[in-house]
Amino acid sequence: MIGAVILVLSACGQPTFGHPSEPGGKIPAKLKRFYDQKLTFGSCEGYATTDDDAKAFANDTFKCARLEVPFD
């Protein structure tokens, strides 16, 4: 489990160059707030839910951000 979290975090923490892809089609009004989110990466302190995660997230190599997603 922790390996998967680290993999996701390391992929998310890498810089992106260029412009993100435009979503296909028109964004429904009720979902627009999700598309308009701006991510700010920083310390992973406070993201861990287990002691093992806390140890891994203490590594300054990893950067974290919160993203809200719709849940149906």
PDB file of N, CA and C in Angstrom, residues 2-68:
ATOM      1  N   ILE A   2       1.841   1.293   0.888  1.00  0.00           N
ATOM      2  CA  ILE A   2       2.671   2.499   0.972  1.00  0.00           C
ATOM      3  C   ILE A   2       3.462   2.702  -0.319  1.00  0.00           C
ATOM      4  N   GLY A   3       3.845   1.599  -0.968  1.00  0.00           N
ATOM      5  CA  GLY A   3       4.557   1.707  -2.240  1.00  0.00           C
ATOM      6  C   GLY A   3       3.704   2.392  -3.294  1.00  0.00           C
ATOM      7  N   ALA A   4       2.414   2.052  -3.334  1.00  0.00           N
ATOM      8  CA  ALA A   4       1.505   2.673  -4.297  1.00  0.00           C
ATOM      9  C   ALA A   4       1.344   4.159  -4.002  1.00  0.00           C
ATOM     10  N   VAL A   5       1.244   4.507  -2.731  1.00  0.00           N
ATOM     11  CA  VAL A   5       1.097   5.912  -2.347  1.00  0.00           C
ATOM     12  C   VAL A   5       2.342   6.694  -2.753  1.00  0.00           C
ATOM     13  N   ILE A   6       3.498   6.132  -2.497  1.00  0.00           N
ATOM     14  CA  ILE A   6       4.751   6.805  -2.848  1.00  0.00           C
ATOM     15  C   ILE A   6       4.854   6.988  -4.359  1.00  0.00           C
ATOM     16  N   LEU A   7       4.458   5.949  -5.107  1.00  0.00           N
ATOM     17  CA  LEU A   7       4.501   6.039  -6.561  1.00  0.00           C
ATOM     18  C   LEU A   7       3.593   7.163  -7.051  1.00  0.00           C
ATOM     19  N   VAL A   8       2.386   7.228  -6.537  1.00  0.00           N
ATOM     20  CA  VAL A   8       1.452   8.275  -6.934  1.00  0.00           C
ATOM     21  C   VAL A   8       1.987   9.643  -6.546  1.00  0.00           C
ATOM     22  N   LEU A   9       2.499   9.763  -5.335  1.00  0.00           N
ATOM     23  CA  LEU A   9       3.014  11.052  -4.888  1.00  0.00           C
ATOM     24  C   LEU A   9       4.215  11.498  -5.704  1.00  0.00           C
ATOM     25  N   SER A  10       5.090  10.557  -6.032  1.00  0.00           N
ATOM     26  CA  SER A  10       6.269  10.949  -6.796  1.00  0.00           C
ATOM     27  C   SER A  10       5.880  11.364  -8.211  1.00  0.00           C
ATOM     28  N   ALA A  11       4.887  10.715  -8.788  1.00  0.00           N
ATOM     29  CA  ALA A  11       4.423  11.103 -10.127  1.00  0.00           C
ATOM     30  C   ALA A  11       3.750  12.465 -10.087  1.00  0.00           C
ATOM     31  N   CYS A  12       2.996  12.725  -9.036  1.00  0.00           N
ATOM     32  CA  CYS A  12       2.281  14.000  -8.923  1.00  0.00           C
ATOM     33  C   CYS A  12       3.210  15.153  -8.606  1.00  0.00           C
ATOM     34  N   GLY A  13       4.340  14.861  -8.014  1.00  0.00           N
ATOM     35  CA  GLY A  13       5.246  15.918  -7.606  1.00  0.00           C
ATOM     36  C   GLY A  13       6.195  16.378  -8.695  1.00  0.00           C
ATOM     37  N   GLN A  14       6.141  15.753  -9.851  1.00  0.00           N
ATOM     38  CA  GLN A  14       7.046  16.109 -10.931  1.00  0.00           C
ATOM     39  C   GLN A  14       6.517  17.330 -11.677  1.00  0.00           C
ATOM     40  N   PRO A  15       7.400  18.212 -12.109  1.00  0.00           N
ATOM     41  CA  PRO A  15       6.942  19.385 -12.849  1.00  0.00           C
ATOM     42  C   PRO A  15       6.357  18.990 -14.200  1.00  0.00           C
ATOM     43  N   THR A  16       5.393  19.751 -14.659  1.00  0.00           N
ATOM     44  CA  THR A  16       4.757  19.511 -15.950  1.00  0.00           C
ATOM     45  C   THR A  16       5.069  20.686 -16.851  1.00  0.00           C
ATOM     46  N   PHE A  17       5.390  20.402 -18.088  1.00  0.00           N
ATOM     47  CA  PHE A  17       5.719  21.447 -19.034  1.00  0.00           C
ATOM     48  C   PHE A  17       4.631  21.522 -20.095  1.00  0.00           C
ATOM     49  N   GLY A  18       4.382  22.695 -20.611  1.00  0.00           N
ATOM     50  CA  GLY A  18       3.359  22.863 -21.629  1.00  0.00           C
ATOM     51  C   GLY A  18       2.007  23.129 -21.003  1.00  0.00           C
ATOM     52  N   HIS A  19       0.976  22.973 -21.801  1.00  0.00           N
ATOM     53  CA  HIS A  19      -0.388  23.242 -21.355  1.00  0.00           C
ATOM     54  C   HIS A  19      -1.128  21.936 -21.137  1.00  0.00           C
ATOM     55  N   PRO A  20      -1.964  21.878 -20.082  1.00  0.00           N
ATOM     56  CA  PRO A  20      -2.745  20.657 -19.873  1.00  0.00           C
ATOM     57  C   PRO A  20      -3.755  20.487 -20.990  1.00  0.00           C
ATOM     58  N   SER A  21      -4.143  19.270 -21.228  1.00  0.00           N
ATOM     59  CA  SER A  21      -5.135  18.984 -22.263  1.00  0.00           C
ATOM     60  C   SER A  21      -6.480  19.588 -21.891  1.00  0.00           C
ATOM     61  N   GLU A  22      -7.170  20.039 -22.877  1.00  0.00           N
ATOM     62  CA  GLU A  22      -8.527  20.541 -22.668  1.00  0.00           C
ATOM     63  C   GLU A  22      -9.454  19.335 -22.534  1.00  0.00           C
ATOM     64  N   PRO A  23     -10.400  19.393 -21.583  1.00  0.00           N
ATOM     65  CA  PRO A  23     -11.340  18.287 -21.462  1.00  0.00           C
ATOM     66  C   PRO A  23     -12.220  18.216 -22.696  1.00  0.00           C
ATOM     67  N   GLY A  24     -12.588  17.015 -23.083  1.00  0.00           N
ATOM     68  CA  GLY A  24     -13.435  16.847 -24.259  1.00  0.00           C
ATOM     69  C   GLY A  24     -14.855  17.293 -23.970  1.00  0.00           C
ATOM     70  N   GLY A  25     -15.428  18.070 -24.856  1.00  0.00           N
ATOM     71  CA  GLY A  25     -16.806  18.495 -24.697  1.00  0.00           C
ATOM     72  C   GLY A  25     -16.979  19.600 -23.677  1.00  0.00           C
ATOM     73  N   LYS A  26     -18.247  19.979 -23.477  1.00  0.00           N
ATOM     74  CA  LYS A  26     -18.581  21.053 -22.538  1.00  0.00           C
ATOM     75  C   LYS A  26     -18.629  20.512 -21.114  1.00  0.00           C
ATOM     76  N   ILE A  27     -18.087  21.278 -20.176  1.00  0.00           N
ATOM     77  CA  ILE A  27     -18.084  20.887 -18.763  1.00  0.00           C
ATOM     78  C   ILE A  27     -19.444  21.246 -18.170  1.00  0.00           C
ATOM     79  N   PRO A  28     -20.135  20.255 -17.576  1.00  0.00           N
ATOM     80  CA  PRO A  28     -21.416  20.559 -16.931  1.00  0.00           C
ATOM     81  C   PRO A  28     -21.215  21.588 -15.816  1.00  0.00           C
ATOM     82  N   ALA A  29     -22.168  22.509 -15.667  1.00  0.00           N
ATOM     83  CA  ALA A  29     -22.058  23.598 -14.691  1.00  0.00           C
ATOM     84  C   ALA A  29     -21.798  23.081 -13.285  1.00  0.00           C
ATOM     85  N   LYS A  30     -22.431  21.968 -12.896  1.00  0.00           N
ATOM     86  CA  LYS A  30     -22.263  21.468 -11.534  1.00  0.00           C
ATOM     87  C   LYS A  30     -20.881  20.859 -11.291  1.00  0.00           C
ATOM     88  N   LEU A  31     -20.117  20.613 -12.352  1.00  0.00           N
ATOM     89  CA  LEU A  31     -18.762  20.056 -12.208  1.00  0.00           C
ATOM     90  C   LEU A  31     -17.671  21.100 -12.411  1.00  0.00           C
ATOM     91  N   LYS A  32     -18.041  22.292 -12.833  1.00  0.00           N
ATOM     92  CA  LYS A  32     -17.053  23.319 -13.158  1.00  0.00           C
ATOM     93  C   LYS A  32     -16.111  23.622 -11.995  1.00  0.00           C
ATOM     94  N   ARG A  33     -16.628  23.639 -10.764  1.00  0.00           N
ATOM     95  CA  ARG A  33     -15.758  23.958  -9.619  1.00  0.00           C
ATOM     96  C   ARG A  33     -14.646  22.933  -9.446  1.00  0.00           C
ATOM     97  N   PHE A  34     -14.873  21.695  -9.879  1.00  0.00           N
ATOM     98  CA  PHE A  34     -13.829  20.678  -9.786  1.00  0.00           C
ATOM     99  C   PHE A  34     -12.753  20.927 -10.847  1.00  0.00           C
ATOM    100  N   TYR A  35     -13.158  21.312 -12.033  1.00  0.00           N
ATOM    101  CA  TYR A  35     -12.219  21.586 -13.110  1.00  0.00           C
ATOM    102  C   TYR A  35     -11.413  22.858 -12.855  1.00  0.00           C
ATOM    103  N   ASP A  36     -11.982  23.793 -12.113  1.00  0.00           N
ATOM    104  CA  ASP A  36     -11.323  25.076 -11.867  1.00  0.00           C
ATOM    105  C   ASP A  36     -10.345  25.058 -10.697  1.00  0.00           C
ATOM    106  N   GLN A  37     -10.175  23.925 -10.045  1.00  0.00           N
ATOM    107  CA  GLN A  37      -9.277  23.856  -8.891  1.00  0.00           C
ATOM    108  C   GLN A  37      -7.836  24.114  -9.304  1.00  0.00           C
ATOM    109  N   LYS A  38      -7.140  24.818  -8.463  1.00  0.00           N
ATOM    110  CA  LYS A  38      -5.703  25.050  -8.647  1.00  0.00           C
ATOM    111  C   LYS A  38      -4.979  24.265  -7.549  1.00  0.00           C
ATOM    112  N   LEU A  39      -4.039  23.448  -7.944  1.00  0.00           N
ATOM    113  CA  LEU A  39      -3.290  22.651  -6.976  1.00  0.00           C
ATOM    114  C   LEU A  39      -2.048  23.409  -6.534  1.00  0.00           C
ATOM    115  N   THR A  40      -1.823  23.380  -5.238  1.00  0.00           N
ATOM    116  CA  THR A  40      -0.624  23.967  -4.660  1.00  0.00           C
ATOM    117  C   THR A  40       0.097  22.860  -3.905  1.00  0.00           C
ATOM    118  N   PHE A  41       1.244  22.463  -4.417  1.00  0.00           N
ATOM    119  CA  PHE A  41       2.007  21.389  -3.794  1.00  0.00           C
ATOM    120  C   PHE A  41       2.884  21.939  -2.688  1.00  0.00           C
ATOM    121  N   GLY A  42       3.013  21.147  -1.628  1.00  0.00           N
ATOM    122  CA  GLY A  42       3.838  21.536  -0.503  1.00  0.00           C
ATOM    123  C   GLY A  42       4.155  20.328   0.356  1.00  0.00           C
ATOM    124  N   SER A  43       4.513  20.573   1.584  1.00  0.00           N
ATOM    125  CA  SER A  43       4.858  19.514   2.522  1.00  0.00           C
ATOM    126  C   SER A  43       3.724  18.498   2.642  1.00  0.00           C
ATOM    127  N   CYS A  44       4.079  17.254   2.862  1.00  0.00           N
ATOM    128  CA  CYS A  44       3.082  16.193   3.023  1.00  0.00           C
ATOM    129  C   CYS A  44       2.648  16.032   4.476  1.00  0.00           C
ATOM    130  N   GLU A  45       3.127  16.910   5.349  1.00  0.00           N
ATOM    131  CA  GLU A  45       2.731  16.847   6.749  1.00  0.00           C
ATOM    132  C   GLU A  45       1.215  16.991   6.848  1.00  0.00           C
ATOM    133  N   GLY A  46       0.592  16.106   7.592  1.00  0.00           N
ATOM    134  CA  GLY A  46      -0.849  16.145   7.766  1.00  0.00           C
ATOM    135  C   GLY A  46      -1.628  15.269   6.795  1.00  0.00           C
ATOM    136  N   TYR A  47      -0.959  14.659   5.823  1.00  0.00           N
ATOM    137  CA  TYR A  47      -1.635  13.817   4.847  1.00  0.00           C
ATOM    138  C   TYR A  47      -1.660  12.343   5.260  1.00  0.00           C
ATOM    139  N   ALA A  48      -0.755  11.943   6.117  1.00  0.00           N
ATOM    140  CA  ALA A  48      -0.618  10.529   6.490  1.00  0.00           C
ATOM    141  C   ALA A  48      -1.807  10.065   7.325  1.00  0.00           C
ATOM    142  N   THR A  49      -2.220   8.823   7.078  1.00  0.00           N
ATOM    143  CA  THR A  49      -3.299   8.226   7.867  1.00  0.00           C
ATOM    144  C   THR A  49      -2.791   7.068   8.718  1.00  0.00           C
ATOM    145  N   THR A  50      -1.531   6.675   8.521  1.00  0.00           N
ATOM    146  CA  THR A  50      -0.925   5.619   9.333  1.00  0.00           C
ATOM    147  C   THR A  50       0.469   6.056   9.759  1.00  0.00           C
ATOM    148  N   ASP A  51       1.029   5.363  10.732  1.00  0.00           N
ATOM    149  CA  ASP A  51       2.393   5.666  11.174  1.00  0.00           C
ATOM    150  C   ASP A  51       3.407   5.423  10.053  1.00  0.00           C
ATOM    151  N   ASP A  52       3.199   4.357   9.284  1.00  0.00           N
ATOM    152  CA  ASP A  52       4.110   4.063   8.167  1.00  0.00           C
ATOM    153  C   ASP A  52       4.062   5.181   7.121  1.00  0.00           C
ATOM    154  N   ASP A  53       2.862   5.648   6.821  1.00  0.00           N
ATOM    155  CA  ASP A  53       2.733   6.758   5.874  1.00  0.00           C
ATOM    156  C   ASP A  53       3.437   7.999   6.402  1.00  0.00           C
ATOM    157  N   ALA A  54       3.279   8.281   7.684  1.00  0.00           N
ATOM    158  CA  ALA A  54       3.908   9.460   8.282  1.00  0.00           C
ATOM    159  C   ALA A  54       5.425   9.405   8.126  1.00  0.00           C
ATOM    160  N   LYS A  55       5.995   8.229   8.284  1.00  0.00           N
ATOM    161  CA  LYS A  55       7.444   8.075   8.116  1.00  0.00           C
ATOM    162  C   LYS A  55       7.841   8.341   6.670  1.00  0.00           C
ATOM    163  N   ALA A  56       7.076   7.791   5.729  1.00  0.00           N
ATOM    164  CA  ALA A  56       7.393   7.988   4.312  1.00  0.00           C
ATOM    165  C   ALA A  56       7.199   9.454   3.911  1.00  0.00           C
ATOM    166  N   PHE A  57       6.128  10.066   4.376  1.00  0.00           N
ATOM    167  CA  PHE A  57       5.822  11.440   3.999  1.00  0.00           C
ATOM    168  C   PHE A  57       6.768  12.446   4.645  1.00  0.00           C
ATOM    169  N   ALA A  58       7.519  12.034   5.646  1.00  0.00           N
ATOM    170  CA  ALA A  58       8.484  12.925   6.293  1.00  0.00           C
ATOM    171  C   ALA A  58       9.643  13.257   5.345  1.00  0.00           C
ATOM    172  N   ASN A  59       9.801  12.478   4.289  1.00  0.00           N
ATOM    173  CA  ASN A  59      10.839  12.700   3.293  1.00  0.00           C
ATOM    174  C   ASN A  59      10.493  13.957   2.490  1.00  0.00           C
ATOM    175  N   ASP A  60      11.368  14.954   2.499  1.00  0.00           N
ATOM    176  CA  ASP A  60      11.117  16.212   1.797  1.00  0.00           C
ATOM    177  C   ASP A  60      11.105  16.075   0.282  1.00  0.00           C
ATOM    178  N   THR A  61      11.470  14.897  -0.223  1.00  0.00           N
ATOM    179  CA  THR A  61      11.444  14.661  -1.662  1.00  0.00           C
ATOM    180  C   THR A  61      10.017  14.699  -2.185  1.00  0.00           C
ATOM    181  N   PHE A  62       9.068  14.273  -1.361  1.00  0.00           N
ATOM    182  CA  PHE A  62       7.681  14.191  -1.771  1.00  0.00           C
ATOM    183  C   PHE A  62       6.952  15.497  -1.503  1.00  0.00           C
ATOM    184  N   LYS A  63       6.095  15.872  -2.415  1.00  0.00           N
ATOM    185  CA  LYS A  63       5.243  17.047  -2.277  1.00  0.00           C
ATOM    186  C   LYS A  63       3.798  16.589  -2.434  1.00  0.00           C
ATOM    187  N   CYS A  64       2.894  17.193  -1.675  1.00  0.00           N
ATOM    188  CA  CYS A  64       1.492  16.788  -1.685  1.00  0.00           C
ATOM    189  C   CYS A  64       0.583  17.983  -1.974  1.00  0.00           C
ATOM    190  N   ALA A  65      -0.602  17.669  -2.453  1.00  0.00           N
ATOM    191  CA  ALA A  65      -1.644  18.670  -2.674  1.00  0.00           C
ATOM    192  C   ALA A  65      -2.989  17.989  -2.476  1.00  0.00           C
ATOM    193  N   ARG A  66      -3.984  18.759  -2.125  1.00  0.00           N
ATOM    194  CA  ARG A  66      -5.341  18.222  -1.972  1.00  0.00           C
ATOM    195  C   ARG A  66      -6.148  18.570  -3.218  1.00  0.00           C
ATOM    196  N   LEU A  67      -6.960  17.614  -3.636  1.00  0.00           N
ATOM    197  CA  LEU A  67      -7.818  17.771  -4.789  1.00  0.00           C
ATOM    198  C   LEU A  67      -9.187  17.225  -4.415  1.00  0.00           C
ATOM    199  N   GLU A  68     -10.212  18.002  -4.647  1.00  0.00           N
ATOM    200  CA  GLU A  68     -11.568  17.548  -4.363  1.00  0.00           C
ATOM    201  C   GLU A  68     -12.143  16.950  -5.640  1.00  0.00           C
TER     202      GLU A  68
END
